[in-house]
Tab-separated table of C-alpha atoms and ligand atoms in Angstrom:
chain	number	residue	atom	x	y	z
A	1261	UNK	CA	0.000	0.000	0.000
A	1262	UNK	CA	1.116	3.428	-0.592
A	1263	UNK	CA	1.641	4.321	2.706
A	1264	UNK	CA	4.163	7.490	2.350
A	1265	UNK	CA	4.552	10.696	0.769
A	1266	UNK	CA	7.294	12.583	-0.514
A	1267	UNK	CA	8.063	15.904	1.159
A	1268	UNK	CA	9.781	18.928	-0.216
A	1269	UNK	CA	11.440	21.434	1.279
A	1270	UNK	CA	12.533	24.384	-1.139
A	1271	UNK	CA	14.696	26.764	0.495
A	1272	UNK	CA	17.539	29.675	-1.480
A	1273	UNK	CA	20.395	27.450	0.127
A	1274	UNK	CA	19.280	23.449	-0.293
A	1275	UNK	CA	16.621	21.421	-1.441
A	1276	UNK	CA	15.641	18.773	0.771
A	1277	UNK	CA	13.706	15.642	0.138
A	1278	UNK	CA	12.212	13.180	2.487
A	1279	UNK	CA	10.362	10.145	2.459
A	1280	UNK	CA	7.476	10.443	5.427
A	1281	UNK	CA	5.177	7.521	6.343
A	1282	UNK	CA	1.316	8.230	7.189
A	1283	UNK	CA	2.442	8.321	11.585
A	1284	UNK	CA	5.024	11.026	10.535
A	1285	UNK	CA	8.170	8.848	10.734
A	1286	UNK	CA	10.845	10.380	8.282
A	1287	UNK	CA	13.434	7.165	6.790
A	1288	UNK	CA	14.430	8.687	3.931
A	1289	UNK	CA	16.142	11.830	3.102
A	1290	UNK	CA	18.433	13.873	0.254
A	1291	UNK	CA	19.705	17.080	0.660
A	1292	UNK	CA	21.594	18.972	-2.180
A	1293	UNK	CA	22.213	22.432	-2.986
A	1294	UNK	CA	19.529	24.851	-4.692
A	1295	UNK	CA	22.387	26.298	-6.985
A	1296	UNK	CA	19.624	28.932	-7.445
A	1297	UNK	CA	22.054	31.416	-9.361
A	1298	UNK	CA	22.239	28.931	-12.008
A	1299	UNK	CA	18.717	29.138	-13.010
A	1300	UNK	CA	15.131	28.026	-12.684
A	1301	UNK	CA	15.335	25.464	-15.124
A	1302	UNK	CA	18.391	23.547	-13.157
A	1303	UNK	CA	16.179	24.192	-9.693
A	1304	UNK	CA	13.752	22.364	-10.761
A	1305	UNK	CA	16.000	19.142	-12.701
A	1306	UNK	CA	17.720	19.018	-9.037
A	1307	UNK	CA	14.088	18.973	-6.997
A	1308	UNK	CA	12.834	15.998	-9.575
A	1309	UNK	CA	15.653	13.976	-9.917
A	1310	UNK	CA	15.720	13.827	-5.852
A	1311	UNK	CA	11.973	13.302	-5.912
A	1312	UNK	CA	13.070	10.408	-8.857
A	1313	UNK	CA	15.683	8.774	-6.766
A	1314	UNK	CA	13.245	8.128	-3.432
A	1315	UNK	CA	10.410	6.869	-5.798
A	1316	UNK	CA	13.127	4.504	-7.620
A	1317	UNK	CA	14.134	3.137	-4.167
A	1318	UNK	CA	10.332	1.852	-3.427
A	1319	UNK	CA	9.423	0.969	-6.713
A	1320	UNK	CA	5.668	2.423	-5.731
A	1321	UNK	CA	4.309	5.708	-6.232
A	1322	UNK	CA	3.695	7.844	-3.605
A	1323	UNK	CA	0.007	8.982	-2.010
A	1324	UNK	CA	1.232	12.486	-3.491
A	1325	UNK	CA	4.056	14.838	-3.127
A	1326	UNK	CA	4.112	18.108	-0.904
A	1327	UNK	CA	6.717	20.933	-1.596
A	1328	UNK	CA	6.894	23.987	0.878
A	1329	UNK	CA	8.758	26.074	-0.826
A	1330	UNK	CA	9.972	29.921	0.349
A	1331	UNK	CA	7.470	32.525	-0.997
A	1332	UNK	CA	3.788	33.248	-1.929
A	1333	UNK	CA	2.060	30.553	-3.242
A	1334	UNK	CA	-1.584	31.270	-5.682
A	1335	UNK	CA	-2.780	27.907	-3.988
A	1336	UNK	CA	-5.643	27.651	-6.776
A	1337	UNK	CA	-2.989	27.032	-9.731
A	1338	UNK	CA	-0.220	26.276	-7.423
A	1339	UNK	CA	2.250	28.557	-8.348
A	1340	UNK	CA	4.957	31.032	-6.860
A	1341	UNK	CA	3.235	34.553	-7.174
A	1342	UNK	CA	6.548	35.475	-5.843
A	1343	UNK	CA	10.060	34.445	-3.740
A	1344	UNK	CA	12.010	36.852	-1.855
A	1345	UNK	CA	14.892	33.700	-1.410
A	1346	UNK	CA	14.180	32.371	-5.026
A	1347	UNK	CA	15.474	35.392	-7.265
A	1348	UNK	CA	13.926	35.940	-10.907
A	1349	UNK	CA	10.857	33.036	-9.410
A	1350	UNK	CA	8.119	35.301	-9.894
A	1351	UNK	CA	4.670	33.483	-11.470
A	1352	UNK	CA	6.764	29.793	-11.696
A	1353	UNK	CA	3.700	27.620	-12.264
A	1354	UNK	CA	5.947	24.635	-9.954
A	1355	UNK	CA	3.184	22.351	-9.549
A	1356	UNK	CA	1.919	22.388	-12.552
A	1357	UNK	CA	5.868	21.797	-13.959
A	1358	UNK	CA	6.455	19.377	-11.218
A	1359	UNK	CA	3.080	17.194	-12.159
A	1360	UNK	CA	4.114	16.927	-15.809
A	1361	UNK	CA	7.597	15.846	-15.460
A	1362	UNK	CA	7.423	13.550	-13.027
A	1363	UNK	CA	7.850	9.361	-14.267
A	1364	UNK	CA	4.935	8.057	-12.228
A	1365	UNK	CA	1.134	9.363	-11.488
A	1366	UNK	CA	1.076	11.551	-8.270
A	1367	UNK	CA	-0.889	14.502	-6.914
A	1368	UNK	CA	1.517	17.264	-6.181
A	1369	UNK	CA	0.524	20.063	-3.337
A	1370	UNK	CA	2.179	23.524	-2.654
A	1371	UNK	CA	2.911	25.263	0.335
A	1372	UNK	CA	4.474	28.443	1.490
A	1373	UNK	CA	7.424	26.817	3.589
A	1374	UNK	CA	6.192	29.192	7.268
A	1375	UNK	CA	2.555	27.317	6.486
A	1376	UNK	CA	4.238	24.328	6.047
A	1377	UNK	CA	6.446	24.658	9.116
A	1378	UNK	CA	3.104	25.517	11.349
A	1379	UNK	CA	1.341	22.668	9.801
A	1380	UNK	CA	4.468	20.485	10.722
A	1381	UNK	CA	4.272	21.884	14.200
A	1382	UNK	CA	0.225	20.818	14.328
A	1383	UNK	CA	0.873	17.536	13.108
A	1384	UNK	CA	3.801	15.961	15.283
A	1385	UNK	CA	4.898	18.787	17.098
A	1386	UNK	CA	4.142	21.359	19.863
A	1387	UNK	CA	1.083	21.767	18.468
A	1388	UNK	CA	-0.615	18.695	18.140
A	1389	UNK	CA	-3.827	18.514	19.699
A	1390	UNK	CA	-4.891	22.026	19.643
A	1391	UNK	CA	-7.233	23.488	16.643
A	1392	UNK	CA	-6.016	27.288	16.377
A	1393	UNK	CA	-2.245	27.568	17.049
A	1394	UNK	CA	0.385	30.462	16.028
A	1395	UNK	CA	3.818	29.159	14.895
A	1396	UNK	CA	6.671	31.912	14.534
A	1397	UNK	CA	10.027	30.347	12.895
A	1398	UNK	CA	13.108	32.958	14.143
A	1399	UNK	CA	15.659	33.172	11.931
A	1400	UNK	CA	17.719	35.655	9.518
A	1401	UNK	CA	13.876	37.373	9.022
A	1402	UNK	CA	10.690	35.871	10.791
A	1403	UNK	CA	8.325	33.853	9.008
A	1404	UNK	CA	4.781	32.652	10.494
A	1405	UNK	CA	1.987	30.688	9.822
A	1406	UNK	CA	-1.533	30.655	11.545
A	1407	UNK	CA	-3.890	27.421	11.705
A	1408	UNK	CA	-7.647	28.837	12.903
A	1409	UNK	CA	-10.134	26.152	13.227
A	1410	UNK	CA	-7.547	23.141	12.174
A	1411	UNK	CA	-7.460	25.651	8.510
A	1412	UNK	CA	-4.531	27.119	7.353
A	1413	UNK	CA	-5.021	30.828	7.299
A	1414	UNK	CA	-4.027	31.723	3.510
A	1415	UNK	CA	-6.091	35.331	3.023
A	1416	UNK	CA	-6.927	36.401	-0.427
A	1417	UNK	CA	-3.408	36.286	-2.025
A	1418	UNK	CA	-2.065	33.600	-0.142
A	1419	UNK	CA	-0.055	36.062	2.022
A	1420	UNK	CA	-1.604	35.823	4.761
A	1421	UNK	CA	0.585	35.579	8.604
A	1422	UNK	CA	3.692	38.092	7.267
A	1423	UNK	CA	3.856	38.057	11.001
A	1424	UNK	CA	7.059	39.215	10.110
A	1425	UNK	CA	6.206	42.777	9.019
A	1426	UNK	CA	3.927	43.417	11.911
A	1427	UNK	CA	5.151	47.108	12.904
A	1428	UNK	CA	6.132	46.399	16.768
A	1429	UNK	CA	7.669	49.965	16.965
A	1430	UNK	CA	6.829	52.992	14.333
A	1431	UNK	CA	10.091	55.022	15.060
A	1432	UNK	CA	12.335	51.349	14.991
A	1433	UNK	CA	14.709	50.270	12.616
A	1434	UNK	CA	14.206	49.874	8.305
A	1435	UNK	CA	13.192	46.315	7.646
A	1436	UNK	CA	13.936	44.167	4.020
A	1437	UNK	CA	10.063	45.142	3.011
A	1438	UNK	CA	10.716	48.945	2.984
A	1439	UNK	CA	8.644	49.566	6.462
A	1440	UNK	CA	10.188	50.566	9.647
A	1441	UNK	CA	9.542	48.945	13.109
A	1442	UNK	CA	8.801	45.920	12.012
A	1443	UNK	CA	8.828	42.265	14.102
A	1444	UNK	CA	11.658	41.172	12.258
A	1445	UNK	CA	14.018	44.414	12.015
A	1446	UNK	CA	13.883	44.447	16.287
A	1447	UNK	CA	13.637	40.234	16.898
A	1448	UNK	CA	15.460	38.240	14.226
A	1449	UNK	CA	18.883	36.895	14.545
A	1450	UNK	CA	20.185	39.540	12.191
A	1451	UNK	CA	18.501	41.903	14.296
A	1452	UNK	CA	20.083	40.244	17.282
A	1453	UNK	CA	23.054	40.723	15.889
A	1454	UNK	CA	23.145	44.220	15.198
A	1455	UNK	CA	21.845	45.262	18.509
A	1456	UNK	CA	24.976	43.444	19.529
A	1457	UNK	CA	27.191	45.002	16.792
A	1458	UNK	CA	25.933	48.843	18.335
A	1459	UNK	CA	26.427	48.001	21.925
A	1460	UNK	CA	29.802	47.405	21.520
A	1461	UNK	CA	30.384	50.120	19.073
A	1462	UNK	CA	29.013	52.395	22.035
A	1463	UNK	CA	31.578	50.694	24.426
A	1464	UNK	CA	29.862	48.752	26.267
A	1465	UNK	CA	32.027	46.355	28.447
A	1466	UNK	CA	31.250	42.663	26.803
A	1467	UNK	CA	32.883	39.346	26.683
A	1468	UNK	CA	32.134	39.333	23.195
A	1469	UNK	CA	34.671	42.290	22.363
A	1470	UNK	CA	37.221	39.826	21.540
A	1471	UNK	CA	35.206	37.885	19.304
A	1472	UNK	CA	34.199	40.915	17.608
A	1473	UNK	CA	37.565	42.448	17.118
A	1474	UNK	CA	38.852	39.234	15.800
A	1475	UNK	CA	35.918	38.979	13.135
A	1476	UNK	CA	33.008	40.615	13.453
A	1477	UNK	CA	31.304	37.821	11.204
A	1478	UNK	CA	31.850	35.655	14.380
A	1479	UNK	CA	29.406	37.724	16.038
A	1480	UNK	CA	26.366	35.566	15.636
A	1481	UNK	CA	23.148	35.098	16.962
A	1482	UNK	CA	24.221	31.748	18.393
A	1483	UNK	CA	27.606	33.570	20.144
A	1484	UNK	CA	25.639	35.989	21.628
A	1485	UNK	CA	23.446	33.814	23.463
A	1486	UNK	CA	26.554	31.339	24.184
A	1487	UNK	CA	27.449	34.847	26.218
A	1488	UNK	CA	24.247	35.711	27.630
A	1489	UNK	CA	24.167	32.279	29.224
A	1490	UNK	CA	27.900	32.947	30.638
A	1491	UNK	CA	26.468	36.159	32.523
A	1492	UNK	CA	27.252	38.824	29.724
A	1493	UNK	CA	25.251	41.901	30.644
A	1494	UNK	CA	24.795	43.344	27.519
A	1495	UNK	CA	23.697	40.388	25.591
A	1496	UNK	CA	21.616	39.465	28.308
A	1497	UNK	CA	19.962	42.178	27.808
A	1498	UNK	CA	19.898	42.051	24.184
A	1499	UNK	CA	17.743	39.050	24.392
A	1500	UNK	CA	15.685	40.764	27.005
A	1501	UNK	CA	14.808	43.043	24.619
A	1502	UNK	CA	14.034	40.954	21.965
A	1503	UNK	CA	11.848	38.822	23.654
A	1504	UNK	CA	9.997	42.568	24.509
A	1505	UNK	CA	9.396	42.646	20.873
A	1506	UNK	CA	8.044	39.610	20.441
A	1507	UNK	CA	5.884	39.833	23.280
A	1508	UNK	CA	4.236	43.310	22.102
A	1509	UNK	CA	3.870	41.223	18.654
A	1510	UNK	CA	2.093	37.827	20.380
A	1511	UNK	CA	-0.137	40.108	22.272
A	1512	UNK	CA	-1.560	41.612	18.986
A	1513	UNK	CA	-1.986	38.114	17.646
A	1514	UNK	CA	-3.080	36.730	20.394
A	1515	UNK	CA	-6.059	39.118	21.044
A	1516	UNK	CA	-6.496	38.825	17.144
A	1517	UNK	CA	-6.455	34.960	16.378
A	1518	UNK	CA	-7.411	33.447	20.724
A	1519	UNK	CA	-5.189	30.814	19.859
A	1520	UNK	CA	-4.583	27.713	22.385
A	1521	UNK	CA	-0.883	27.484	21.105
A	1522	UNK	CA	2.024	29.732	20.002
A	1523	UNK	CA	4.632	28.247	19.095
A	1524	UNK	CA	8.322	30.002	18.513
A	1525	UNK	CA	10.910	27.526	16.332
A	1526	UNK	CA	13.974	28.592	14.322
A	1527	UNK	CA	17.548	28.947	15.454
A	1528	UNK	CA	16.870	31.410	17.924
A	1529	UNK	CA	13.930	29.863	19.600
A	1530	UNK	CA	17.058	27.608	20.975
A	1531	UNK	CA	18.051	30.537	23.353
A	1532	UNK	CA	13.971	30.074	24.720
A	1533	UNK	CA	14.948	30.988	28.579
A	1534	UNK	CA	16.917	34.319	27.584
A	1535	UNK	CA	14.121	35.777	25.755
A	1536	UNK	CA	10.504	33.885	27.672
A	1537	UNK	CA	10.463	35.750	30.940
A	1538	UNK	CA	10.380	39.889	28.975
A	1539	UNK	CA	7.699	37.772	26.586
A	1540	UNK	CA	5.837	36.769	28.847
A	1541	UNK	CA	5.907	40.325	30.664
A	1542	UNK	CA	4.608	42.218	27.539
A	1543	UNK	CA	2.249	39.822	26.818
A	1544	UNK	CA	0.355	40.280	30.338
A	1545	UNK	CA	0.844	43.687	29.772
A	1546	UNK	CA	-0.835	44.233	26.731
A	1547	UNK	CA	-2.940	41.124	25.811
A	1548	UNK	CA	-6.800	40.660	26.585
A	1549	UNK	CA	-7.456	38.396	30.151
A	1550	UNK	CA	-8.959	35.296	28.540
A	1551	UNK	CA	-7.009	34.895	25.378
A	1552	UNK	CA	-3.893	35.825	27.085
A	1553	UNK	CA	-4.690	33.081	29.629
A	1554	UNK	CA	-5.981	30.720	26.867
A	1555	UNK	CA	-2.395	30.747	24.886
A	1556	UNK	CA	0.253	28.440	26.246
A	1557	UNK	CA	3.995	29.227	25.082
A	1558	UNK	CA	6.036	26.808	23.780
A	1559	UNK	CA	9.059	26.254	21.738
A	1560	UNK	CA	8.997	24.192	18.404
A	1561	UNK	CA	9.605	20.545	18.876
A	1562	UNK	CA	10.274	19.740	14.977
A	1563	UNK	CA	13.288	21.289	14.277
A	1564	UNK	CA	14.511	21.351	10.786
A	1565	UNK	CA	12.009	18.734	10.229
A	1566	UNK	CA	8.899	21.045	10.941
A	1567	UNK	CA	8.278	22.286	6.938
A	1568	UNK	CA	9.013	18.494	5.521
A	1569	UNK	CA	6.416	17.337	7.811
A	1570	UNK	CA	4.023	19.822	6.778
A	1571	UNK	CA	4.224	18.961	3.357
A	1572	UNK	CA	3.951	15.765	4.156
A	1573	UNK	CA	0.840	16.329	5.834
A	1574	UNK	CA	-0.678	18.579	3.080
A	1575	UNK	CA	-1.117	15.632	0.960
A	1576	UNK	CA	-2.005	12.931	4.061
A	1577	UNK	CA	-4.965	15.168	5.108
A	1578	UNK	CA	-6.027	16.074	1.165
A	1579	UNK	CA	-6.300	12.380	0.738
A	1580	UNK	CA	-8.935	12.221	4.111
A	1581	UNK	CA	-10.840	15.313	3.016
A	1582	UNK	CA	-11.319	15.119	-0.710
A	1583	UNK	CA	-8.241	17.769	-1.478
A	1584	UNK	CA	-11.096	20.379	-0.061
A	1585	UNK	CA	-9.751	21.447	3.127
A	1586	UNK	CA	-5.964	22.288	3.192
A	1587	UNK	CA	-6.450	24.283	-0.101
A	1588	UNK	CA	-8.815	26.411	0.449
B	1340	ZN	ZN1	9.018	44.284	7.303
């Protein structure tokens, strides 16, 4: 019986393939490099001779294949409306291209990879059990993805939960989309890093002068919560700060979406105790009683795993409702 799916993960750096069974077990995976300067054309060869190679290996074709894939998505002809980490991707009909290359018969399903990652999270992570969750993924920007009523929120253009570009502070710093203030520009790693980058440029006494002088590439998101946790004031306080952000962020979306889960993943979600308590804080502060009461915290249990398991699921739970529900 075909019992498995294959999962896509379509990032600007790799590709990643995976085979995941129906209970969310993962025993198959190839990771290569997008080469996305080289082209659309080679993009795609890499994704379907990957996608070739696990279908080879089992001789059977697969319920369907899921690709999240870093961008907007027009979910009702599947294809990239736009990519800010796929240059020159703009109106790539993948799923359609994907569908007509491939050797075997397969459904193929599209996802915007911070949908996929939340769906991941609902389906055999830190959200499972819970109908309307929040997942934030913290990395170089912030992506997000909101499930309301155990639904993907898309919105009209499929952009919906840019929870990203949420303006946190009016006056704050210029963010990649042109606005100022935005989630992102005060609570990303890049912005972690720069807050770390103009304390010491101020003189601020830090352990992580050194480092800096030496190579101020060094000076990553990661070092400066290695420091934080070693009693280094300033980027202690860094991450104080961040998690401010964040908080004045959750309690919009909390008091917007009353969701029983929000969920923070990424690489800096690993530095969870530096940044939870001034969350938690703002989020008392300025979030309604019951909804505020109603959302439980948590960090991401998937890991790197969260968007391959999403797509995954996209196609498991199309199968169970008729393709109606995940699609909108
Ligand atoms: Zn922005």
């Amino acid at each position: 019986m075909r019992n498995y799916v294959i999962a896509v993960d379509l990032g600007g750096t790799n590709i990643r393939v995976a085979l995941v069974h129906a209970d969310g077990r993962i025993t198959r995976r190839i990771s290569r490099p997008s080469l996305v300067r080289e082209g659309k054309a080679r993009v795609i060869d890499s994704l379907l001779s990957a996608v070739e190679e696990l279908y080879q290996e089992n001789y059977e074709a697969p319920q369907g294949i899921g690709i999240g894939v870093a961008g907007a998505i027009d979910l009702k002809t599947g294809t990239i409306t736009q990519s800010p980490n796929l240059p020159g991707w703009d109106d790539v009909p993948l799923q359609k291209l994907v569908k007509e290359r491939l050797s075997f018969s397969a459904e193929v399903f599209l996802e915007n990879d911070a949908n996929a990652a939340a769906l991941g999270e609902y389906w055999k992570g830190a959200g499972a059990g819970s109908t309307t969750m929040i997942c934030l993924t913290i990395g170089t920007g912030i992506g997000g993805g909101v499930i309301v009523n155990d639904m993907v929120l898309h919105g009209a253009d499929g952009m919906a939960s840019e929870l990203g570009h949420i303006t946190v502070d009016p006056q704050g710093p210029r963010c990649n989309c042109g606005n100022t203030g935005c989630l992102e520009a005060l609570a990303s790693a890049t912005a972690i890093q720069k807050s770390a980058a103009d304390a010491l440029r101020a003189g601020h006494r830090s352990s992580l002068k050194s480092l800096w002088n030496r190579d101020p590439d060094s000076l990553t998101a990661k070092a400066i919560a290695d420091a934080a946790y070693d009693g280094d004031d300033p980027a202690r306080r860094i991450y104080q700060d961040m998690g401010t952000w964040l908080g004045i962020g959750i309690a919009t979306l909390i008091n917007v979406f009353n969701p029983e889960k929000v969920i923070i993943g990424g690489q800096v979600s690993k530095a969870w105790e530096l940044f939870i308590e001034s969350m938690q804080e703002e989020i008392s502060r300025r979030a309604l009683r019951v909804p505020a009461r109603r959302a439980e915290l948590l960090p991401a249990r998937c890991g790197d795993d969260a968007g391959l398991l999403g797509a995954a699921y996209m196609v498991f739970s199309a199968k169970e409702t008729g393709g109606k529900e995940l699609r909108g």
